[in-house]
């Protein structure tokens, strides 16, 4: 049997994955430009390599991670009893792990703050758009006749 609520929530999520990802990318680009104007150098060291995070890289990363997050939300909404709680837990763990990178890789304090804020904005864009639409599983009305 298929639940009407589950079908509705996954359809609502599917329609919003790309717009949520685009919103995350645009928000990250805008905030990147604000921090850039404030003097953040966006220089990071990863695995011994020095590089500068560009606005395009930040926007594309936000877009791709948001698309992955939306896809994970769809899978969770279809397969778990408590999708909202499961998705929020996964995103929380992922963002905590992602917040370690700027602390370790960036030397300039403003760059650390900027990268931390960019990570949080990308996560928030997905959470704010998708999390409210994940069904809690309370409606089990069958679609089968």
PDB file of C-alpha atoms in Angstrom:
ATOM      1  CA  UNK A   1       0.000   0.000   0.000  1.00  0.00           C
ATOM      2  CA  UNK A   2       1.079   3.530  -0.725  1.00  0.00           C
ATOM      3  CA  UNK A   3       0.296   6.380   1.612  1.00  0.00           C
ATOM      4  CA  UNK A   4      -1.336   9.487   0.160  1.00  0.00           C
ATOM      5  CA  UNK A   5       0.575  11.710   2.583  1.00  0.00           C
ATOM      6  CA  UNK A   6       3.877  10.123   1.621  1.00  0.00           C
ATOM      7  CA  UNK A   7       3.128  10.543  -2.079  1.00  0.00           C
ATOM      8  CA  UNK A   8       2.142  14.173  -1.553  1.00  0.00           C
ATOM      9  CA  UNK A   9       5.224  14.989   0.496  1.00  0.00           C
ATOM     10  CA  UNK A  10       7.687  13.405  -1.940  1.00  0.00           C
ATOM     11  CA  UNK A  11       6.019  15.160  -4.874  1.00  0.00           C
ATOM     12  CA  UNK A  12       6.227  18.489  -3.020  1.00  0.00           C
ATOM     13  CA  UNK A  13       9.886  17.881  -2.239  1.00  0.00           C
ATOM     14  CA  UNK A  14      10.696  16.841  -5.810  1.00  0.00           C
ATOM     15  CA  UNK A  15       9.197  20.072  -7.152  1.00  0.00           C
ATOM     16  CA  UNK A  16      11.320  22.108  -4.746  1.00  0.00           C
ATOM     17  CA  UNK A  17      14.733  20.434  -4.969  1.00  0.00           C
ATOM     18  CA  UNK A  18      16.036  22.492  -7.896  1.00  0.00           C
ATOM     19  CA  UNK A  19      14.551  25.825  -6.725  1.00  0.00           C
ATOM     20  CA  UNK A  20      15.976  25.198  -3.217  1.00  0.00           C
ATOM     21  CA  UNK A  21      19.395  24.421  -4.686  1.00  0.00           C
ATOM     22  CA  UNK A  22      19.282  27.551  -6.850  1.00  0.00           C
ATOM     23  CA  UNK A  23      18.214  29.642  -3.852  1.00  0.00           C
ATOM     24  CA  UNK A  24      21.127  28.234  -1.843  1.00  0.00           C
ATOM     25  CA  UNK A  25      23.578  29.060  -4.650  1.00  0.00           C
ATOM     26  CA  UNK A  26      22.293  32.628  -5.043  1.00  0.00           C
ATOM     27  CA  UNK A  27      22.298  33.231  -1.279  1.00  0.00           C
ATOM     28  CA  UNK A  28      25.849  31.911  -1.006  1.00  0.00           C
ATOM     29  CA  UNK A  29      26.990  34.110  -3.907  1.00  0.00           C
ATOM     30  CA  UNK A  30      25.471  37.229  -2.361  1.00  0.00           C
ATOM     31  CA  UNK A  31      26.972  36.553   1.060  1.00  0.00           C
ATOM     32  CA  UNK A  32      30.327  35.659  -0.540  1.00  0.00           C
ATOM     33  CA  UNK A  33      30.386  39.044  -2.267  1.00  0.00           C
ATOM     34  CA  UNK A  34      29.553  40.809   1.000  1.00  0.00           C
ATOM     35  CA  UNK A  35      32.416  39.083   2.821  1.00  0.00           C
ATOM     36  CA  UNK A  36      34.723  39.695  -0.137  1.00  0.00           C
ATOM     37  CA  UNK A  37      33.925  43.405   0.035  1.00  0.00           C
ATOM     38  CA  UNK A  38      34.570  43.296   3.795  1.00  0.00           C
ATOM     39  CA  UNK A  39      38.083  41.979   3.159  1.00  0.00           C
ATOM     40  CA  UNK A  40      37.913  38.184   3.441  1.00  0.00           C
ATOM     41  CA  UNK A  41      40.724  36.669   1.370  1.00  0.00           C
ATOM     42  CA  UNK A  42      39.090  33.213   1.000  1.00  0.00           C
ATOM     43  CA  UNK A  43      42.522  31.576   0.992  1.00  0.00           C
ATOM     44  CA  UNK A  44      42.494  28.006   2.314  1.00  0.00           C
ATOM     45  CA  UNK A  45      44.979  25.195   2.706  1.00  0.00           C
ATOM     46  CA  UNK A  46      43.695  21.691   2.048  1.00  0.00           C
ATOM     47  CA  UNK A  47      45.984  18.667   2.012  1.00  0.00           C
ATOM     48  CA  UNK A  48      49.003  20.948   1.803  1.00  0.00           C
ATOM     49  CA  UNK A  49      47.699  22.817  -1.263  1.00  0.00           C
ATOM     50  CA  UNK A  50      47.044  26.551  -1.008  1.00  0.00           C
ATOM     51  CA  UNK A  51      44.114  27.878  -3.000  1.00  0.00           C
ATOM     52  CA  UNK A  52      41.533  30.622  -3.047  1.00  0.00           C
ATOM     53  CA  UNK A  53      37.839  29.824  -2.937  1.00  0.00           C
ATOM     54  CA  UNK A  54      36.144  31.815  -5.710  1.00  0.00           C
ATOM     55  CA  UNK A  55      32.557  33.011  -5.818  1.00  0.00           C
ATOM     56  CA  UNK A  56      31.830  30.548  -8.635  1.00  0.00           C
ATOM     57  CA  UNK A  57      33.264  27.645  -6.624  1.00  0.00           C
ATOM     58  CA  UNK A  58      31.224  28.630  -3.575  1.00  0.00           C
ATOM     59  CA  UNK A  59      28.015  28.949  -5.604  1.00  0.00           C
ATOM     60  CA  UNK A  60      28.538  25.662  -7.457  1.00  0.00           C
ATOM     61  CA  UNK A  61      29.363  23.850  -4.229  1.00  0.00           C
ATOM     62  CA  UNK A  62      26.175  25.175  -2.630  1.00  0.00           C
ATOM     63  CA  UNK A  63      24.162  24.145  -5.693  1.00  0.00           C
ATOM     64  CA  UNK A  64      25.571  20.616  -5.807  1.00  0.00           C
ATOM     65  CA  UNK A  65      25.383  19.985  -2.068  1.00  0.00           C
ATOM     66  CA  UNK A  66      21.800  21.274  -2.018  1.00  0.00           C
ATOM     67  CA  UNK A  67      20.841  18.974  -4.901  1.00  0.00           C
ATOM     68  CA  UNK A  68      22.354  16.045  -3.003  1.00  0.00           C
ATOM     69  CA  UNK A  69      20.524  17.144   0.157  1.00  0.00           C
ATOM     70  CA  UNK A  70      17.223  17.352  -1.713  1.00  0.00           C
ATOM     71  CA  UNK A  71      17.752  13.904  -3.196  1.00  0.00           C
ATOM     72  CA  UNK A  72      18.532  12.501   0.247  1.00  0.00           C
ATOM     73  CA  UNK A  73      15.340  14.137   1.538  1.00  0.00           C
ATOM     74  CA  UNK A  74      13.328  12.414  -1.202  1.00  0.00           C
ATOM     75  CA  UNK A  75      14.818   9.036  -0.349  1.00  0.00           C
ATOM     76  CA  UNK A  76      14.211   9.547   3.360  1.00  0.00           C
ATOM     77  CA  UNK A  77      10.620  10.715   2.810  1.00  0.00           C
ATOM     78  CA  UNK A  78       9.883   7.531   0.882  1.00  0.00           C
ATOM     79  CA  UNK A  79      11.637   5.055   3.149  1.00  0.00           C
ATOM     80  CA  UNK A  80      11.480   6.103   6.796  1.00  0.00           C
ATOM     81  CA  UNK A  81       8.779   6.349   9.416  1.00  0.00           C
ATOM     82  CA  UNK A  82       9.997   9.743  10.715  1.00  0.00           C
ATOM     83  CA  UNK A  83      11.474  11.499   7.688  1.00  0.00           C
ATOM     84  CA  UNK A  84      11.612  15.012   9.161  1.00  0.00           C
ATOM     85  CA  UNK A  85      13.571  13.885  12.192  1.00  0.00           C
ATOM     86  CA  UNK A  86      15.864  11.639  10.144  1.00  0.00           C
ATOM     87  CA  UNK A  87      16.596  14.354   7.570  1.00  0.00           C
ATOM     88  CA  UNK A  88      17.233  17.006  10.229  1.00  0.00           C
ATOM     89  CA  UNK A  89      19.633  14.635  12.012  1.00  0.00           C
ATOM     90  CA  UNK A  90      21.551  13.841   8.835  1.00  0.00           C
ATOM     91  CA  UNK A  91      21.827  17.527   7.877  1.00  0.00           C
ATOM     92  CA  UNK A  92      22.933  18.450  11.401  1.00  0.00           C
ATOM     93  CA  UNK A  93      25.698  15.833  11.394  1.00  0.00           C
ATOM     94  CA  UNK A  94      26.779  16.851   7.874  1.00  0.00           C
ATOM     95  CA  UNK A  95      26.937  20.557   8.707  1.00  0.00           C
ATOM     96  CA  UNK A  96      28.913  19.918  11.899  1.00  0.00           C
ATOM     97  CA  UNK A  97      31.437  17.941   9.847  1.00  0.00           C
ATOM     98  CA  UNK A  98      31.571  20.635   7.159  1.00  0.00           C
ATOM     99  CA  UNK A  99      32.135  23.380   9.727  1.00  0.00           C
ATOM    100  CA  UNK A 100      35.453  21.804  10.712  1.00  0.00           C
ATOM    101  CA  UNK A 101      37.035  22.526   7.297  1.00  0.00           C
ATOM    102  CA  UNK A 102      37.200  26.326   7.537  1.00  0.00           C
ATOM    103  CA  UNK A 103      38.506  26.147  11.095  1.00  0.00           C
ATOM    104  CA  UNK A 104      41.398  23.991   9.943  1.00  0.00           C
ATOM    105  CA  UNK A 105      41.975  25.297   6.413  1.00  0.00           C
ATOM    106  CA  UNK A 106      41.696  29.077   6.627  1.00  0.00           C
ATOM    107  CA  UNK A 107      44.210  31.384   8.327  1.00  0.00           C
ATOM    108  CA  UNK A 108      42.388  34.703   8.201  1.00  0.00           C
ATOM    109  CA  UNK A 109      39.714  35.042  10.893  1.00  0.00           C
ATOM    110  CA  UNK A 110      37.310  36.818   8.521  1.00  0.00           C
ATOM    111  CA  UNK A 111      37.682  33.997   5.994  1.00  0.00           C
ATOM    112  CA  UNK A 112      36.893  31.430   8.697  1.00  0.00           C
ATOM    113  CA  UNK A 113      33.744  33.350   9.643  1.00  0.00           C
ATOM    114  CA  UNK A 114      32.792  33.835   5.979  1.00  0.00           C
ATOM    115  CA  UNK A 115      33.172  30.152   5.101  1.00  0.00           C
ATOM    116  CA  UNK A 116      31.296  29.060   8.227  1.00  0.00           C
ATOM    117  CA  UNK A 117      28.436  31.423   7.355  1.00  0.00           C
ATOM    118  CA  UNK A 118      28.386  30.194   3.735  1.00  0.00           C
ATOM    119  CA  UNK A 119      28.109  26.582   4.934  1.00  0.00           C
ATOM    120  CA  UNK A 120      25.254  27.478   7.273  1.00  0.00           C
ATOM    121  CA  UNK A 121      23.412  29.433   4.572  1.00  0.00           C
ATOM    122  CA  UNK A 122      23.598  26.534   2.127  1.00  0.00           C
ATOM    123  CA  UNK A 123      22.275  24.127   4.764  1.00  0.00           C
ATOM    124  CA  UNK A 124      19.559  26.544   5.887  1.00  0.00           C
ATOM    125  CA  UNK A 125      18.290  27.034   2.345  1.00  0.00           C
ATOM    126  CA  UNK A 126      17.656  23.315   1.986  1.00  0.00           C
ATOM    127  CA  UNK A 127      16.278  22.889   5.495  1.00  0.00           C
ATOM    128  CA  UNK A 128      13.903  25.842   5.291  1.00  0.00           C
ATOM    129  CA  UNK A 129      12.465  24.766   1.956  1.00  0.00           C
ATOM    130  CA  UNK A 130      12.389  20.987   2.279  1.00  0.00           C
ATOM    131  CA  UNK A 131      12.061  20.160   5.988  1.00  0.00           C
ATOM    132  CA  UNK A 132       8.533  21.606   6.404  1.00  0.00           C
ATOM    133  CA  UNK A 133       7.339  19.495   3.472  1.00  0.00           C
ATOM    134  CA  UNK A 134       8.557  16.152   4.743  1.00  0.00           C
ATOM    135  CA  UNK A 135       5.574  14.281   6.067  1.00  0.00           C
ATOM    136  CA  UNK A 136       5.644  13.037   9.629  1.00  0.00           C
ATOM    137  CA  UNK A 137       3.907   9.852   8.551  1.00  0.00           C
ATOM    138  CA  UNK A 138       0.730  10.433  10.536  1.00  0.00           C
ATOM    139  CA  UNK A 139      -1.615  10.217   7.556  1.00  0.00           C
ATOM    140  CA  UNK A 140      -1.842   6.642   6.307  1.00  0.00           C
ATOM    141  CA  UNK A 141      -4.803   7.010   3.972  1.00  0.00           C
ATOM    142  CA  UNK A 142      -4.341   4.451   1.220  1.00  0.00           C
ATOM    143  CA  UNK A 143      -4.314   5.407  -2.448  1.00  0.00           C
ATOM    144  CA  UNK A 144      -5.286   1.883  -3.460  1.00  0.00           C
ATOM    145  CA  UNK A 145      -8.968   1.444  -4.303  1.00  0.00           C
TER     146      UNK A 145
END
